[in-house]
PDB file of C-alpha atoms and ligand atoms in Angstrom:
ATOM      1  CA  MET L   1      90.830  79.119 151.107  1.00 83.00           C
ATOM      2  CA  TYR L   2      88.757  81.738 149.476  1.00 89.00           C
ATOM      3  CA  CYS L   3      89.156  85.283 148.400  1.00 90.00           C
ATOM      4  CA  ILE L   4      87.653  87.684 150.883  1.00 90.00           C
ATOM      5  CA  SER L   5      86.762  90.104 148.208  1.00 91.00           C
ATOM      6  CA  CYS L   6      85.212  88.052 145.380  1.00 92.00           C
ATOM      7  CA  GLY L   7      84.820  84.623 147.035  1.00 92.00           C
ATOM      8  CA  VAL L   8      86.689  82.781 144.377  1.00 91.00           C
ATOM      9  CA  LYS L   9      88.522  79.568 145.418  1.00 90.00           C
ATOM     10  CA  LEU L  10      92.208  79.931 145.872  1.00 88.00           C
ATOM     11  CA  ALA L  11      95.099  77.493 145.951  1.00 86.00           C
ATOM     12  CA  ASP L  12      97.332  77.529 149.076  1.00 82.00           C
ATOM     13  CA  SER L  13     100.397  78.892 147.032  1.00 83.00           C
ATOM     14  CA  GLU L  14      98.330  81.872 145.796  1.00 85.00           C
ATOM     15  CA  LYS L  15      99.623  85.246 146.926  1.00 85.00           C
ATOM     16  CA  ALA L  16      97.028  87.395 145.192  1.00 88.00           C
ATOM     17  CA  CYS L  17      93.482  86.363 143.964  1.00 90.00           C
ATOM     18  CA  PRO L  18      93.877  85.621 140.184  1.00 87.00           C
ATOM     19  CA  LEU L  19      90.561  87.047 139.531  1.00 89.00           C
ATOM     20  CA  CYS L  20      90.377  90.339 141.420  1.00 91.00           C
ATOM     21  CA  GLY L  21      93.925  90.757 142.319  1.00 89.00           C
ATOM     22  CA  LEU L  22      93.370  91.319 146.064  1.00 92.00           C
ATOM     23  CA  GLU L  23      96.519  90.159 148.060  1.00 89.00           C
ATOM     24  CA  VAL L  24      95.929  86.958 150.111  1.00 86.00           C
ATOM     25  CA  TYR L  25      96.997  87.822 153.598  1.00 79.00           C
ATOM     26  CA  HIS L  26      96.785  85.281 156.365  1.00 77.00           C
ATOM     27  CA  PRO L  27      99.560  85.534 159.169  1.00 73.00           C
ATOM     28  CA  LYS L  28      99.394  81.807 160.140  1.00 76.00           C
ATOM     29  CA  LEU L  29      99.068  80.503 156.607  1.00 74.00           C
ATOM     30  CA  GLN L  30     101.927  78.188 155.632  1.00 76.00           C
ATOM     31  CA  ARG L  31     102.270  78.412 151.801  1.00 73.00           C
ATOM     32  CA  THR L  32     102.992  75.195 150.112  1.00 76.00           C
ATOM     33  CA  VAL L  33     103.995  75.182 146.420  1.00 76.00           C
ATOM     34  CA  THR L  34     101.233  73.717 144.609  1.00 75.00           C
ATOM     35  CA  GLU L  35      99.692  74.223 141.148  1.00 77.00           C
ATOM     36  CA  GLY L  36      97.424  77.111 140.844  1.00 75.00           C
ATOM     37  CA  LEU L  37      93.741  76.320 140.474  1.00 79.00           C
ATOM     38  CA  TYR L  38      93.375  78.588 137.324  1.00 78.00           C
ATOM     39  CA  PRO L  39      95.589  78.951 134.255  1.00 77.00           C
ATOM     40  CA  ALA L  40      97.964  81.908 134.481  1.00 74.00           C
ATOM     41  CA  HIS L  41      97.131  83.236 131.030  1.00 77.00           C
ATOM     42  CA  GLN L  42      93.715  84.669 129.954  1.00 74.00           C
ATOM     43  CA  TYR L  43      92.771  83.666 126.413  1.00 78.00           C
ATOM     44  CA  PRO L  44      90.388  86.096 124.702  1.00 77.00           C
ATOM     45  CA  PRO L  45      87.373  84.410 123.179  1.00 77.00           C
ATOM     46  CA  LYS L  46      87.860  83.544 119.490  1.00 75.00           C
ATOM     47  CA  GLU L  47      86.125  85.940 117.342  1.00 72.00           C
ATOM     48  CA  VAL L  48      83.539  84.172 115.167  1.00 71.00           C
ATOM     49  CA  SER L  49      83.576  85.478 111.604  1.00 74.00           C
ATOM     50  CA  PRO L  50      80.278  87.265 110.601  1.00 77.00           C
ATOM     51  CA  TRP L  51      80.833  86.083 107.191  1.00 83.00           C
ATOM     52  CA  GLY L  52      81.109  82.422 108.172  1.00 84.00           C
ATOM     53  CA  ILE L  53      77.582  82.746 109.714  1.00 85.00           C
ATOM     54  CA  ARG L  54      76.221  84.586 106.713  1.00 87.00           C
ATOM     55  CA  VAL L  55      77.327  82.011 104.305  1.00 90.00           C
ATOM     56  CA  LEU L  56      76.133  79.161 106.672  1.00 90.00           C
ATOM     57  CA  VAL L  57      72.610  80.665 106.984  1.00 90.00           C
ATOM     58  CA  LEU L  58      72.619  81.289 103.282  1.00 92.00           C
ATOM     59  CA  THR L  59      73.415  77.731 102.539  1.00 93.00           C
ATOM     60  CA  VAL L  60      70.651  76.655 104.842  1.00 91.00           C
ATOM     61  CA  PHE L  61      68.113  78.542 102.592  1.00 92.00           C
ATOM     62  CA  LEU L  62      69.775  77.769  99.320  1.00 93.00           C
ATOM     63  CA  LEU L  63      69.936  74.045  99.983  1.00 94.00           C
ATOM     64  CA  PRO L  64      66.168  73.305 100.279  1.00 92.00           C
ATOM     65  CA  LEU L  65      65.700  75.736  97.298  1.00 93.00           C
ATOM     66  CA  LEU L  66      67.956  73.750  95.114  1.00 94.00           C
ATOM     67  CA  VAL L  67      66.297  70.427  96.375  1.00 94.00           C
ATOM     68  CA  VAL L  68      62.698  71.499  95.544  1.00 93.00           C
ATOM     69  CA  LEU L  69      63.879  72.778  92.155  1.00 92.00           C
ATOM     70  CA  LEU L  70      65.639  69.462  91.372  1.00 93.00           C
ATOM     71  CA  CYS L  71      62.409  67.569  92.432  1.00 92.00           C
ATOM     72  CA  ASP L  72      60.101  69.775  90.424  1.00 92.00           C
ATOM     73  CA  LEU L  73      61.925  70.715  87.263  1.00 90.00           C
ATOM     74  CA  PRO L  74      62.882  67.270  85.789  1.00 89.00           C
ATOM     75  CA  ALA L  75      59.481  65.811  86.701  1.00 88.00           C
ATOM     76  CA  HIS L  76      57.467  68.564  84.929  1.00 86.00           C
ATOM     77  CA  GLY L  77      59.872  70.135  82.586  1.00 87.00           C
ATOM     78  CA  GLN L  78      59.140  73.549  84.035  1.00 86.00           C
ATOM     79  CA  ILE L  79      58.771  75.254  87.421  1.00 86.00           C
ATOM     80  CA  THR L  80      55.410  74.196  88.905  1.00 87.00           C
ATOM     81  CA  TRP L  81      54.923  73.964  92.651  1.00 90.00           C
ATOM     82  CA  SER L  82      58.548  74.661  93.420  1.00 91.00           C
ATOM     83  CA  GLY L  83      57.934  78.239  92.519  1.00 91.00           C
ATOM     84  CA  TYR L  84      55.752  78.863  95.638  1.00 93.00           C
ATOM     85  CA  VAL L  85      58.272  77.300  97.888  1.00 93.00           C
ATOM     86  CA  ILE L  86      61.217  79.194  96.417  1.00 94.00           C
ATOM     87  CA  GLY L  87      59.275  82.481  96.630  1.00 94.00           C
ATOM     88  CA  ALA L  88      58.575  81.801 100.247  1.00 95.00           C
ATOM     89  CA  LEU L  89      62.129  80.983 101.123  1.00 94.00           C
ATOM     90  CA  ILE L  90      63.280  84.195  99.393  1.00 94.00           C
ATOM     91  CA  LEU L  91      60.654  86.194 101.357  1.00 94.00           C
ATOM     92  CA  LEU L  92      61.638  84.649 104.629  1.00 94.00           C
ATOM     93  CA  TYR L  93      65.400  85.137 103.980  1.00 93.00           C
ATOM     94  CA  THR L  94      64.876  88.847 103.032  1.00 92.00           C
ATOM     95  CA  ALA L  95      62.594  89.528 105.880  1.00 91.00           C
ATOM     96  CA  ILE L  96      64.460  87.690 108.681  1.00 90.00           C
ATOM     97  CA  VAL L  97      68.067  87.160 107.718  1.00 89.00           C
ATOM     98  CA  LEU L  98      69.082  89.921 105.333  1.00 89.00           C
ATOM     99  CA  PRO L  99      68.800  92.722 108.013  1.00 89.00           C
ATOM    100  CA  PHE L 100      71.636  91.059 109.971  1.00 85.00           C
ATOM    101  CA  TRP L 101      73.888  91.675 107.092  1.00 85.00           C
ATOM    102  CA  PHE L 102      73.880  95.164 108.240  1.00 85.00           C
ATOM    103  CA  LYS L 103      75.338  96.742 111.376  1.00 82.00           C
ATOM    104  CA  ALA L 104      72.266  98.923 112.179  1.00 84.00           C
ATOM    105  CA  PRO L 105      69.388  97.669 109.816  1.00 86.00           C
ATOM    106  CA  ASN L 106      67.031 100.546 109.163  1.00 89.00           C
ATOM    107  CA  PRO L 107      63.517  99.340 109.206  1.00 89.00           C
ATOM    108  CA  VAL L 108      62.476 102.418 107.242  1.00 92.00           C
ATOM    109  CA  ILE L 109      64.232 100.731 104.185  1.00 92.00           C
ATOM    110  CA  PHE L 110      63.512  97.036 105.013  1.00 93.00           C
ATOM    111  CA  VAL L 111      59.845  97.316 105.598  1.00 94.00           C
ATOM    112  CA  PRO L 112      59.043  98.768 102.045  1.00 95.00           C
ATOM    113  CA  ILE L 113      61.275  96.085 100.541  1.00 94.00           C
ATOM    114  CA  ASP L 114      59.654  93.290 102.416  1.00 95.00           C
ATOM    115  CA  PHE L 115      56.204  94.495 101.347  1.00 96.00           C
ATOM    116  CA  ALA L 116      57.330  94.949  97.808  1.00 96.00           C
ATOM    117  CA  LEU L 117      58.680  91.335  97.666  1.00 96.00           C
ATOM    118  CA  VAL L 118      55.324  90.259  99.200  1.00 96.00           C
ATOM    119  CA  GLY L 119      53.652  92.059  96.330  1.00 96.00           C
ATOM    120  CA  VAL L 120      55.786  90.398  93.592  1.00 96.00           C
ATOM    121  CA  TYR L 121      55.288  86.930  95.223  1.00 96.00           C
ATOM    122  CA  LEU L 122      51.504  87.466  95.195  1.00 96.00           C
ATOM    123  CA  LEU L 123      51.758  88.612  91.538  1.00 96.00           C
ATOM    124  CA  TYR L 124      53.650  85.373  90.819  1.00 95.00           C
ATOM    125  CA  ILE L 125      51.044  83.278  92.464  1.00 94.00           C
ATOM    126  CA  ASN L 126      48.235  85.051  90.771  1.00 94.00           C
ATOM    127  CA  TYR L 127      50.005  84.531  87.369  1.00 92.00           C
ATOM    128  CA  ALA L 128      50.880  80.930  88.211  1.00 90.00           C
ATOM    129  CA  VAL L 129      47.323  79.859  89.063  1.00 90.00           C
ATOM    130  CA  GLY L 130      45.869  81.920  86.344  1.00 90.00           C
ATOM    131  CA  GLY L 131      43.978  84.177  88.925  1.00 88.00           C
ATOM    132  CA  ARG L 132      42.491  87.509  88.304  1.00 88.00           C
ATOM    133  CA  TRP L 133      42.804  88.930  91.794  1.00 92.00           C
ATOM    134  CA  PHE L 134      45.966  90.598  91.885  1.00 93.00           C
ATOM    135  CA  LEU L 135      45.343  93.986  90.573  1.00 92.00           C
ATOM    136  CA  SER L 136      41.880  94.457  92.092  1.00 91.00           C
ATOM    137  CA  PHE L 137      42.494  92.675  95.433  1.00 94.00           C
ATOM    138  CA  ALA L 138      46.076  91.731  96.419  1.00 95.00           C
ATOM    139  CA  PHE L 139      47.917  94.910  95.078  1.00 96.00           C
ATOM    140  CA  PRO L 140      45.713  97.500  96.738  1.00 96.00           C
ATOM    141  CA  ILE L 141      45.597  95.722 100.103  1.00 96.00           C
ATOM    142  CA  THR L 142      49.402  94.969 100.060  1.00 96.00           C
ATOM    143  CA  GLY L 143      49.993  98.590  99.020  1.00 97.00           C
ATOM    144  CA  PHE L 144      47.820 100.066 101.791  1.00 97.00           C
ATOM    145  CA  PHE L 145      49.451  98.067 104.404  1.00 97.00           C
ATOM    146  CA  ALA L 146      52.981  98.892 103.084  1.00 97.00           C
ATOM    147  CA  LEU L 147      52.075 102.626 103.275  1.00 97.00           C
ATOM    148  CA  VAL L 148      50.648 102.470 106.777  1.00 97.00           C
ATOM    149  CA  VAL L 149      53.445 100.208 108.301  1.00 97.00           C
ATOM    150  CA  THR L 150      56.126 102.290 106.473  1.00 96.00           C
ATOM    151  CA  ALA L 151      54.639 105.478 107.763  1.00 96.00           C
ATOM    152  CA  VAL L 152      54.366 104.048 111.365  1.00 96.00           C
ATOM    153  CA  VAL L 153      57.909 102.783 111.325  1.00 95.00           C
ATOM    154  CA  THR L 154      59.401 106.230 109.799  1.00 95.00           C
ATOM    155  CA  LEU L 155      57.448 108.336 112.213  1.00 94.00           C
ATOM    156  CA  THR L 156      58.350 106.332 115.272  1.00 92.00           C
ATOM    157  CA  ARG L 157      61.992 106.267 114.155  1.00 91.00           C
ATOM    158  CA  TYR L 158      62.424 110.014 113.359  1.00 90.00           C
ATOM    159  CA  VAL L 159      59.754 111.722 115.547  1.00 88.00           C
ATOM    160  CA  ARG L 160      60.641 111.485 119.100  1.00 79.00           C
ATOM    161  CA  ARG L 161      57.233 112.406 120.620  1.00 83.00           C
ATOM    162  CA  GLY L 162      53.665 111.565 119.805  1.00 87.00           C
ATOM    163  CA  ARG L 163      53.824 107.803 119.631  1.00 89.00           C
ATOM    164  CA  LEU L 164      50.143 107.658 120.663  1.00 91.00           C
ATOM    165  CA  TYR L 165      49.103 109.777 117.745  1.00 94.00           C
ATOM    166  CA  ILE L 166      50.996 107.618 115.450  1.00 95.00           C
ATOM    167  CA  TYR L 167      49.626 104.385 116.600  1.00 95.00           C
ATOM    168  CA  GLY L 168      46.126 105.948 117.107  1.00 96.00           C
ATOM    169  CA  GLY L 169      46.174 107.277 113.567  1.00 96.00           C
ATOM    170  CA  ALA L 170      47.451 103.940 112.147  1.00 97.00           C
ATOM    171  CA  ALA L 171      44.529 102.113 113.864  1.00 97.00           C
ATOM    172  CA  VAL L 172      41.896 104.563 112.622  1.00 97.00           C
ATOM    173  CA  ALA L 173      43.437 104.328 108.980  1.00 97.00           C
ATOM    174  CA  VAL L 174      43.336 100.449 109.176  1.00 97.00           C
ATOM    175  CA  GLY L 175      39.731 100.467 110.539  1.00 97.00           C
ATOM    176  CA  LEU L 176      38.558 102.735 107.763  1.00 97.00           C
ATOM    177  CA  PHE L 177      40.202 100.565 105.142  1.00 97.00           C
ATOM    178  CA  ILE L 178      38.492  97.360 106.214  1.00 96.00           C
ATOM    179  CA  PRO L 179      35.240  98.112 104.395  1.00 95.00           C
ATOM    180  CA  VAL L 180      37.378  98.870 101.392  1.00 96.00           C
ATOM    181  CA  MET L 181      38.785  95.441 101.707  1.00 94.00           C
ATOM    182  CA  GLU L 182      35.287  93.947 101.801  1.00 93.00           C
ATOM    183  CA  LEU L 183      34.319  96.000  98.767  1.00 93.00           C
ATOM    184  CA  LEU L 184      37.483  94.798  96.852  1.00 93.00           C
ATOM    185  CA  MET L 185      36.755  91.242  97.906  1.00 91.00           C
ATOM    186  CA  TYR L 186      33.116  91.603  96.727  1.00 92.00           C
ATOM    187  CA  LEU L 187      34.160  93.110  93.366  1.00 91.00           C
ATOM    188  CA  THR L 188      36.929  90.549  92.828  1.00 90.00           C
ATOM    189  CA  PHE L 189      35.534  87.307  93.931  1.00 87.00           C
ATOM    190  CA  ASP L 190      31.776  86.802  94.128  1.00 77.00           C
ATOM    191  CA  ARG L 191      29.659  89.883  93.649  1.00 77.00           C
ATOM    192  CA  VAL L 192      26.765  88.148  95.408  1.00 75.00           C
ATOM    193  CA  ASN L 193      27.105  88.696  99.182  1.00 76.00           C
ATOM    194  CA  PHE L 194      27.918  92.129 100.475  1.00 81.00           C
ATOM    195  CA  THR L 195      27.158  91.441 104.129  1.00 84.00           C
ATOM    196  CA  TYR L 196      28.654  94.573 105.719  1.00 89.00           C
ATOM    197  CA  TRP L 197      30.672  92.421 108.176  1.00 89.00           C
ATOM    198  CA  SER L 198      33.581  94.825 107.779  1.00 93.00           C
ATOM    199  CA  PHE L 199      31.826  97.578 109.756  1.00 94.00           C
ATOM    200  CA  TYR L 200      32.181  95.609 112.962  1.00 96.00           C
ATOM    201  CA  PRO L 201      36.001  95.390 112.839  1.00 96.00           C
ATOM    202  CA  MET L 202      36.055  98.955 111.344  1.00 97.00           C
ATOM    203  CA  GLY L 203      34.094 100.169 114.519  1.00 97.00           C
ATOM    204  CA  ALA L 204      36.330  98.324 116.836  1.00 97.00           C
ATOM    205  CA  MET L 205      39.454  99.678 115.301  1.00 97.00           C
ATOM    206  CA  VAL L 206      38.349 103.310 114.956  1.00 97.00           C
ATOM    207  CA  LEU L 207      37.250 103.255 118.596  1.00 97.00           C
ATOM    208  CA  PHE L 208      40.604 101.920 119.717  1.00 97.00           C
ATOM    209  CA  GLY L 209      42.564 104.333 117.563  1.00 97.00           C
ATOM    210  CA  GLY L 210      40.318 107.162 118.684  1.00 97.00           C
ATOM    211  CA  PHE L 211      40.975 106.173 122.370  1.00 95.00           C
ATOM    212  CA  LEU L 212      44.761 106.227 121.823  1.00 94.00           C
ATOM    213  CA  ILE L 213      44.417 109.758 120.236  1.00 95.00           C
ATOM    214  CA  PHE L 214      42.176 110.866 123.217  1.00 95.00           C
ATOM    215  CA  LEU L 215      44.963 109.649 125.543  1.00 92.00           C
ATOM    216  CA  ALA L 216      47.468 111.636 123.595  1.00 92.00           C
ATOM    217  CA  ILE L 217      45.474 114.784 123.842  1.00 93.00           C
ATOM    218  CA  CYS L 218      44.161 114.464 127.417  1.00 91.00           C
ATOM    219  CA  ARG L 219      47.072 114.475 129.734  1.00 89.00           C
ATOM    220  CA  PRO L 220      45.262 113.596 133.059  1.00 91.00           C
ATOM    221  CA  ALA L 221      43.628 110.554 131.320  1.00 89.00           C
ATOM    222  CA  ARG L 222      47.037 109.460 130.173  1.00 88.00           C
ATOM    223  CA  GLU L 223      48.546 109.772 133.528  1.00 88.00           C
ATOM    224  CA  MET L 224      45.584 107.802 135.051  1.00 88.00           C
ATOM    225  CA  MET L 225      46.124 105.057 132.573  1.00 85.00           C
ATOM    226  CA  GLU L 226      49.805 105.035 133.145  1.00 84.00           C
ATOM    227  CA  ARG L 227      49.348 104.722 137.103  1.00 87.00           C
ATOM    228  CA  LYS L 228      46.820 101.923 136.587  1.00 85.00           C
ATOM    229  CA  PHE L 229      48.697  99.745 134.131  1.00 82.00           C
ATOM    230  CA  PHE L 230      52.247 100.699 135.165  1.00 72.00           C
ATOM    231  CA  ILE L 231      53.275 101.697 131.787  1.00 65.00           C
TER     232      ILE L 231
HETATM  233 ZN1  LIG M   1      89.207  87.874 144.511  1.00 60.07          ZN
END
């Protein structure tokens, strides 16, 4: 016998569907007392403590951190290669796990924090390997992308309209920055080959960004694109 409303299987003794509550009516049915097919009580699902998960995930990150530290430190008497691993683990944790500690993580806050940590990590590597590329290369590039991504995230979050302007503007800004990156690379590393390779990706990015801005301005073109690509 099945419930005519929801289709759930019913025991012969059932007078009403245990799932949807519809009365079981069948004039010729002889009810025999049998055990119901389903438990009479409903047990609410056990709530998993968010703190339990947080501590568990933190342990998953801390354990390898301790292991590499214990492998590295006694052998060399100081932190050598384990510094890179530990830095990478802290970066991963902050970028991926830490936002889940908050009910509604705000990317406007997390994006700059993540970039700042990337900057600190690069500074550490630069210092650890005795490089001279942080101030003239890593810092300006990380800083530029931190600014652009933070601006995009902030604008898309707090300005309701004009997404196309925001993405188009960001694409143009990144495109124009690529030759600056080549210049910084040239000044920092070899000072021999300035090949102008950066102008090709710059052109592509500026064209792409310009196209997005064109779509933002020109309503008929935008509507045509929407129809064509179902967006
Ligand atoms: Zn039912």
